[in-house]
mmCIF file of C-alpha atoms and ligand atoms in Angstrom:
data_model
loop_
_atom_site.group_PDB
_atom_site.id
_atom_site.type_symbol
_atom_site.label_atom_id
_atom_site.label_comp_id
_atom_site.label_asym_id
_atom_site.label_seq_id
_atom_site.Cartn_x
_atom_site.Cartn_y
_atom_site.Cartn_z
ATOM 1 C CA MET M 861 112.413 125.702 48.362
ATOM 2 C CA ALA M 862 111.373 127.685 45.270
ATOM 3 C CA CYS M 863 107.836 126.289 45.214
ATOM 4 C CA LYS M 864 105.863 124.209 47.655
ATOM 5 C CA ARG M 865 106.754 120.570 47.178
ATOM 6 C CA GLY M 866 104.373 117.777 46.313
ATOM 7 C CA ALA M 867 103.628 114.911 48.701
ATOM 8 C CA LEU M 868 104.835 111.338 48.379
ATOM 9 C CA ILE M 869 101.808 109.149 49.034
ATOM 10 C CA VAL M 870 102.141 105.355 49.037
ATOM 11 C CA LEU M 871 99.466 102.671 48.993
ATOM 12 C CA GLU M 872 100.415 99.263 50.355
ATOM 13 C CA GLY M 873 98.394 96.185 51.187
ATOM 14 C CA VAL M 874 97.905 92.514 50.528
ATOM 15 C CA ASP M 875 96.958 90.993 47.188
ATOM 16 C CA ARG M 876 93.595 92.247 45.803
ATOM 17 C CA ALA M 877 93.210 94.869 48.543
ATOM 18 C CA GLY M 878 92.406 97.433 45.844
ATOM 19 C CA LYS M 879 95.687 99.366 45.691
ATOM 20 C CA THR M 880 95.676 99.959 41.947
ATOM 21 C CA THR M 881 91.947 100.807 41.879
ATOM 22 C CA GLN M 882 92.450 103.358 44.655
ATOM 23 C CA CYS M 883 95.678 104.853 43.279
ATOM 24 C CA LYS M 884 93.870 105.586 40.019
ATOM 25 C CA LYS M 885 90.849 107.099 41.779
ATOM 26 C CA LEU M 886 93.047 109.249 44.014
ATOM 27 C CA LEU M 887 95.064 110.450 41.033
ATOM 28 C CA GLU M 888 91.895 111.407 39.114
ATOM 29 C CA ALA M 889 90.394 113.184 42.119
ATOM 30 C CA LEU M 890 93.564 115.183 42.798
ATOM 31 C CA GLN M 891 93.898 116.181 39.153
ATOM 32 C CA ARG M 892 90.201 117.132 38.966
ATOM 33 C CA SER M 893 90.678 119.398 41.961
ATOM 34 C CA GLY M 894 93.529 121.181 40.174
ATOM 35 C CA ARG M 895 96.382 119.653 42.196
ATOM 36 C CA PRO M 896 99.339 118.458 40.094
ATOM 37 C CA ALA M 897 99.644 114.700 40.626
ATOM 38 C CA GLU M 898 101.145 111.669 38.901
ATOM 39 C CA MET M 899 101.056 107.945 39.571
ATOM 40 C CA MET M 900 103.981 105.521 39.809
ATOM 41 C CA ARG M 901 104.021 101.822 40.587
ATOM 42 C CA PHE M 902 106.611 99.387 41.840
ATOM 43 C CA PRO M 903 107.834 97.233 40.376
ATOM 44 C CA ASP M 904 108.065 99.505 37.357
ATOM 45 C CA ARG M 905 108.155 96.743 34.760
ATOM 46 C CA THR M 906 109.077 99.089 31.877
ATOM 47 C CA THR M 907 112.782 99.528 32.706
ATOM 48 C CA THR M 908 115.599 97.040 31.983
ATOM 49 C CA ILE M 909 115.668 96.044 35.667
ATOM 50 C CA GLY M 910 111.853 95.973 35.742
ATOM 51 C CA LYS M 911 111.801 93.526 32.823
ATOM 52 C CA LEU M 912 114.061 91.113 34.769
ATOM 53 C CA ILE M 913 111.689 91.379 37.752
ATOM 54 C CA SER M 914 108.630 90.889 35.579
ATOM 55 C CA ALA M 915 110.009 87.699 34.018
ATOM 56 C CA TYR M 916 110.768 86.415 37.539
ATOM 57 C CA LEU M 917 107.251 87.199 38.826
ATOM 58 C CA GLU M 918 105.724 85.526 35.781
ATOM 59 C CA ASN M 919 107.820 82.387 36.469
ATOM 60 C CA LYS M 920 109.585 82.811 33.128
ATOM 61 C CA SER M 921 112.970 83.000 34.848
ATOM 62 C CA ASP M 922 114.501 82.062 38.192
ATOM 63 C CA LEU M 923 116.575 84.436 40.285
ATOM 64 C CA GLU M 924 118.352 83.818 43.580
ATOM 65 C CA ASP M 925 116.285 85.365 46.453
ATOM 66 C CA HIS M 926 118.874 87.970 47.593
ATOM 67 C CA THR M 927 119.458 88.944 43.986
ATOM 68 C CA VAL M 928 115.799 89.584 43.219
ATOM 69 C CA HIS M 929 115.412 91.567 46.444
ATOM 70 C CA LEU M 930 118.261 93.845 45.375
ATOM 71 C CA LEU M 931 116.743 94.189 41.910
ATOM 72 C CA PHE M 932 113.386 95.331 43.386
ATOM 73 C CA SER M 933 115.319 97.920 45.418
ATOM 74 C CA ALA M 934 117.402 99.005 42.399
ATOM 75 C CA ASN M 935 114.128 99.427 40.489
ATOM 76 C CA ARG M 936 113.102 102.035 43.096
ATOM 77 C CA TRP M 937 116.507 103.750 43.226
ATOM 78 C CA GLU M 938 116.574 104.188 39.453
ATOM 79 C CA MET M 939 113.379 106.260 39.777
ATOM 80 C CA VAL M 940 114.644 108.473 42.630
ATOM 81 C CA PRO M 941 116.048 111.349 40.510
ATOM 82 C CA LEU M 942 112.716 111.593 38.669
ATOM 83 C CA MET M 943 110.712 111.318 41.895
ATOM 84 C CA LYS M 944 112.707 114.094 43.567
ATOM 85 C CA LYS M 945 112.389 116.330 40.518
ATOM 86 C CA LYS M 946 108.601 115.894 40.379
ATOM 87 C CA LEU M 947 108.171 116.430 44.124
ATOM 88 C CA GLU M 948 110.334 119.576 44.045
ATOM 89 C CA GLN M 949 108.245 120.885 41.124
ATOM 90 C CA GLY M 950 105.147 120.595 43.348
ATOM 91 C CA THR M 951 103.731 117.385 41.858
ATOM 92 C CA THR M 952 102.215 114.923 44.304
ATOM 93 C CA LEU M 953 103.212 111.311 43.587
ATOM 94 C CA VAL M 954 100.682 108.537 44.192
ATOM 95 C CA VAL M 955 102.687 105.317 44.414
ATOM 96 C CA ASP M 956 101.326 101.753 44.112
ATOM 97 C CA ARG M 957 103.635 99.664 46.406
ATOM 98 C CA TYR M 958 107.080 100.812 47.622
ATOM 99 C CA ALA M 959 109.929 99.624 49.848
ATOM 100 C CA PHE M 960 107.483 98.180 52.414
ATOM 101 C CA SER M 961 106.336 95.560 49.894
ATOM 102 C CA GLY M 962 109.987 94.887 49.164
ATOM 103 C CA VAL M 963 110.720 94.136 52.814
ATOM 104 C CA ALA M 964 107.462 92.297 53.557
ATOM 105 C CA PHE M 965 107.706 89.931 50.574
ATOM 106 C CA THR M 966 111.397 89.018 50.948
ATOM 107 C CA SER M 967 111.348 88.732 54.744
ATOM 108 C CA ALA M 968 108.407 86.307 54.408
ATOM 109 C CA LYS M 969 110.859 83.892 52.735
ATOM 110 C CA PRO M 970 112.881 81.525 54.967
ATOM 111 C CA GLY M 971 116.265 82.827 56.152
ATOM 112 C CA PHE M 972 115.630 86.570 55.761
ATOM 113 C CA CYS M 973 115.434 89.110 58.581
ATOM 114 C CA LEU M 974 113.697 92.486 58.466
ATOM 115 C CA ASP M 975 116.905 94.479 58.976
ATOM 116 C CA TRP M 976 118.767 92.885 56.065
ATOM 117 C CA CYS M 977 115.723 93.398 53.844
ATOM 118 C CA LYS M 978 115.413 97.072 54.779
ATOM 119 C CA SER M 979 119.067 97.985 54.248
ATOM 120 C CA PRO M 980 119.161 98.510 50.444
ATOM 121 C CA ASP M 981 116.156 100.874 50.661
ATOM 122 C CA VAL M 982 117.580 103.013 53.504
ATOM 123 C CA GLY M 983 117.731 106.610 52.266
ATOM 124 C CA LEU M 984 114.982 106.424 49.634
ATOM 125 C CA PRO M 985 112.601 109.404 49.653
ATOM 126 C CA GLN M 986 110.502 109.058 52.794
ATOM 127 C CA PRO M 987 106.766 108.894 52.055
ATOM 128 C CA ASP M 988 104.657 111.591 53.702
ATOM 129 C CA LEU M 989 101.908 109.003 54.123
ATOM 130 C CA VAL M 990 101.703 105.223 53.716
ATOM 131 C CA MET M 991 98.163 103.887 53.605
ATOM 132 C CA PHE M 992 97.865 100.168 54.304
ATOM 133 C CA LEU M 993 94.725 98.719 52.737
ATOM 134 C CA GLN M 994 93.632 96.117 55.251
ATOM 135 C CA LEU M 995 91.627 93.156 53.919
ATOM 136 C CA SER M 996 91.189 89.700 55.440
ATOM 137 C CA PRO M 997 92.168 86.647 53.344
ATOM 138 C CA SER M 998 88.496 85.538 53.213
ATOM 139 C CA GLU M 999 87.371 88.926 51.857
ATOM 140 C CA ALA M 1000 90.239 88.925 49.356
ATOM 141 C CA ALA M 1001 89.100 85.492 48.163
ATOM 142 C CA LEU M 1002 85.668 86.960 47.296
ATOM 143 C CA ARG M 1003 87.445 89.241 44.815
ATOM 144 C CA GLY M 1004 88.488 86.295 42.655
ATOM 145 C CA GLN M 1005 91.124 83.614 42.511
ATOM 146 C CA PHE M 1006 94.851 84.268 42.736
ATOM 147 C CA GLY M 1007 96.559 84.879 39.421
ATOM 148 C CA GLU M 1008 99.432 82.863 38.024
ATOM 149 C CA GLU M 1009 102.302 84.950 39.433
ATOM 150 C CA ARG M 1010 104.993 83.630 41.750
ATOM 151 C CA TYR M 1011 103.821 85.054 45.118
ATOM 152 C CA GLU M 1012 100.089 84.507 44.624
ATOM 153 C CA LYS M 1013 99.607 81.678 47.151
ATOM 154 C CA SER M 1014 97.575 82.004 50.339
ATOM 155 C CA ASP M 1015 100.196 80.683 52.851
ATOM 156 C CA PHE M 1016 102.809 83.061 51.520
ATOM 157 C CA GLN M 1017 100.366 86.003 51.470
ATOM 158 C CA ARG M 1018 99.557 85.338 55.159
ATOM 159 C CA ALA M 1019 103.277 85.450 56.001
ATOM 160 C CA VAL M 1020 103.575 88.713 54.048
ATOM 161 C CA GLN M 1021 100.627 90.190 55.989
ATOM 162 C CA ASN M 1022 102.452 89.377 59.279
ATOM 163 C CA LYS M 1023 105.573 91.139 58.052
ATOM 164 C CA PHE M 1024 103.542 94.225 57.139
ATOM 165 C CA GLN M 1025 102.147 94.217 60.713
ATOM 166 C CA GLN M 1026 105.729 94.250 62.047
ATOM 167 C CA LEU M 1027 106.696 97.111 59.731
ATOM 168 C CA MET M 1028 103.677 99.151 60.850
ATOM 169 C CA LYS M 1029 105.033 99.259 64.412
ATOM 170 C CA ASP M 1030 107.758 101.633 63.192
ATOM 171 C CA ARG M 1031 106.712 105.147 64.239
ATOM 172 C CA SER M 1032 109.294 106.820 61.973
ATOM 173 C CA VAL M 1033 106.903 106.093 59.103
ATOM 174 C CA HIS M 1034 103.491 107.795 58.871
ATOM 175 C CA TRP M 1035 101.235 104.723 58.533
ATOM 176 C CA GLN M 1036 97.471 104.907 58.168
ATOM 177 C CA VAL M 1037 95.425 101.717 58.131
ATOM 178 C CA ILE M 1038 92.443 101.855 55.753
ATOM 179 C CA ASN M 1039 89.516 99.454 55.956
ATOM 180 C CA ALA M 1040 89.642 98.054 52.414
ATOM 181 C CA SER M 1041 86.528 95.905 52.850
ATOM 182 C CA GLN M 1042 84.279 98.950 52.334
ATOM 183 C CA SER M 1043 82.867 99.882 48.938
ATOM 184 C CA VAL M 1044 85.287 101.361 46.395
ATOM 185 C CA GLU M 1045 83.732 104.813 46.965
ATOM 186 C CA ASP M 1046 83.960 104.668 50.768
ATOM 187 C CA VAL M 1047 87.587 103.507 50.660
ATOM 188 C CA HIS M 1048 88.278 106.377 48.254
ATOM 189 C CA LYS M 1049 86.710 108.931 50.626
ATOM 190 C CA ASP M 1050 88.985 107.789 53.493
ATOM 191 C CA ILE M 1051 92.032 107.834 51.251
ATOM 192 C CA MET M 1052 91.188 111.297 49.916
ATOM 193 C CA THR M 1053 90.830 112.767 53.419
ATOM 194 C CA HIS M 1054 94.194 111.426 54.586
ATOM 195 C CA SER M 1055 95.888 112.406 51.325
ATOM 196 C CA LEU M 1056 94.709 116.027 51.459
ATOM 197 C CA ASN M 1057 96.060 116.332 55.017
ATOM 198 C CA ALA M 1058 99.398 114.873 53.922
ATOM 199 C CA ILE M 1059 99.589 117.207 50.910
ATOM 200 C CA ASN M 1060 98.975 120.252 53.132
ATOM 201 C CA LEU M 1061 101.588 119.184 55.690
ATOM 202 C CA ALA M 1062 104.221 118.225 53.092
ATOM 203 C CA GLN M 1063 104.128 121.679 51.454
ATOM 204 C CA ASN M 1064 106.209 123.203 54.229
ATOM 205 C CA GLN M 1065 108.423 120.238 55.112
ATOM 206 C CA ALA M 1066 111.671 119.091 53.529
ATOM 207 C CA LEU M 1067 111.643 115.625 51.999
ATOM 208 C CA ALA M 1068 113.145 113.164 54.502
ATOM 209 C CA GLU M 1069 115.047 109.923 53.950
ATOM 210 C CA LEU M 1070 113.458 106.559 54.677
ATOM 211 C CA TRP M 1071 114.684 104.536 57.697
ATOM 212 C CA LYS M 1072 117.551 106.989 58.433
HETATM 213 N N1 LIG J 617 106.867 92.818 45.191
HETATM 214 C C1 LIG J 617 108.027 92.363 45.804
HETATM 215 O O1 LIG J 617 108.193 91.169 46.026
HETATM 216 N N2 LIG J 617 108.991 93.254 46.152
HETATM 217 C C2 LIG J 617 108.847 94.594 45.922
HETATM 218 O O2 LIG J 617 109.769 95.381 46.237
HETATM 219 C C3 LIG J 617 107.639 95.048 45.296
HETATM 220 C C4 LIG J 617 106.672 94.126 44.951
HETATM 221 C C5 LIG J 617 107.446 96.504 45.025
HETATM 222 C C6 LIG J 617 103.864 92.878 42.124
HETATM 223 O O3 LIG J 617 102.589 92.691 41.752
HETATM 224 C C7 LIG J 617 104.338 91.708 42.959
HETATM 225 O O4 LIG J 617 105.681 92.009 43.343
HETATM 226 C C8 LIG J 617 103.550 91.582 44.228
HETATM 227 C C9 LIG J 617 104.501 92.036 45.324
HETATM 228 C C10 LIG J 617 105.848 91.842 44.749
HETATM 229 N N3 LIG J 617 103.229 90.182 44.409
HETATM 230 N N4 LIG J 617 102.174 89.734 44.872
HETATM 231 N N5 LIG J 617 101.345 89.078 45.227
HETATM 232 P P1 LIG J 617 101.763 93.834 41.016
HETATM 233 O O5 LIG J 617 102.097 95.159 41.623
HETATM 234 O O6 LIG J 617 101.997 93.715 39.598
HETATM 235 O O7 LIG J 617 100.291 93.394 41.321
HETATM 236 P P2 LIG J 617 99.669 93.419 42.714
HETATM 237 O O8 LIG J 617 100.190 94.583 43.508
HETATM 238 O O9 LIG J 617 99.903 92.051 43.287
HETATM 239 O O10 LIG J 617 98.180 93.655 42.459
HETATM 240 P P3 LIG J 617 97.117 93.091 43.420
HETATM 241 O O11 LIG J 617 97.670 93.151 44.816
HETATM 242 O O12 LIG J 617 96.687 91.761 42.943
HETATM 243 O O13 LIG J 617 95.887 93.980 43.320
HETATM 244 P P4 LIG J 617 95.512 95.399 43.985
HETATM 245 O O14 LIG J 617 96.231 96.457 43.224
HETATM 246 O O15 LIG J 617 95.636 95.445 45.442
HETATM 247 O O16 LIG J 617 93.971 95.401 43.700
HETATM 248 P P5 LIG J 617 93.148 95.929 42.416
HETATM 249 O O17 LIG J 617 93.822 95.422 41.169
HETATM 250 O O18 LIG J 617 92.871 97.347 42.537
HETATM 251 O O19 LIG J 617 91.791 95.137 42.678
HETATM 252 C C11 LIG J 617 91.734 93.715 42.696
HETATM 253 C C12 LIG J 617 90.286 93.255 42.387
HETATM 254 O O20 LIG J 617 89.412 93.663 43.453
HETATM 255 C C13 LIG J 617 89.700 93.896 41.117
HETATM 256 O O21 LIG J 617 88.849 92.974 40.513
HETATM 257 C C14 LIG J 617 88.892 95.087 41.655
HETATM 258 O O22 LIG J 617 87.845 95.466 40.810
HETATM 259 C C15 LIG J 617 88.377 94.515 42.964
HETATM 260 N N6 LIG J 617 88.176 95.551 44.004
HETATM 261 C C16 LIG J 617 88.977 96.606 44.302
HETATM 262 N N7 LIG J 617 88.473 97.309 45.327
HETATM 263 C C17 LIG J 617 87.323 96.699 45.701
HETATM 264 C C18 LIG J 617 86.347 96.963 46.720
HETATM 265 N N8 LIG J 617 86.463 97.990 47.572
HETATM 266 N N9 LIG J 617 85.305 96.130 46.820
HETATM 267 C C19 LIG J 617 85.178 95.062 45.985
HETATM 268 N N10 LIG J 617 86.050 94.756 44.987
HETATM 269 C C20 LIG J 617 87.119 95.565 44.859
#
């Protein structure tokens, strides 16, 4: 490796757990401390595939369930060359949702198993750290009503939470559960500590492939 690589850091969690708030704070803190860092989010709604996904989430179009699952995965794969380039250049990537959301949301639908849902994402860049922002449904409710998008319903979100719990049993992924019911600042402190450790460790490790 010509230079020390950046770390791939993912934030996952249920609706309103604070993922976007914390990704932005982590990005700012890393940049302030002089560490090269950029943020990405999935779905990335700016691409052609992302626009199809966005219309589906906004209930402006209907897509068959397998089809939309594969589109979410394709939306990650289309970013892989850029992700690898940035990581190799030493830039840490802070990512708002990744393949774990893909699997948790689709496998919460009737007729889908975890293994089928994981298969299109096998081989994606393996995150160095996945922080799961844990928040109970009652605490999430205090943060406002659900929006208008397709998956924003409490029964479905509970099923998604169960699927995340199943995914977190997999020791091949470096999971860290974060108590997201703390104040924004306290959550940030926890996230910063774990992220700095991951950045230090990643520097001397090759990037692995997810679920391989
Ligand atoms: N999806 C999928 O099906 N398959 C896939 O492969 C992928 C995704 C990648 C994308 O939504 C949808 O696509 C998502 C999963 C599915 N569906 N759902 N539901 P999105 O990415 O566009 O939006 P989101 O991820 O659903 O956002 P969110 O979960 O609603 O929010 P968040 O990012 O976790 O939280 P936030 O926006 O940072 O904060 C929410 C509110 O809480 C806000 O008012 C904050 O000011 C407040 N907040 C944040 N932190 C705190 C603390 N600590 N205390 C008090 N209040 C707080």
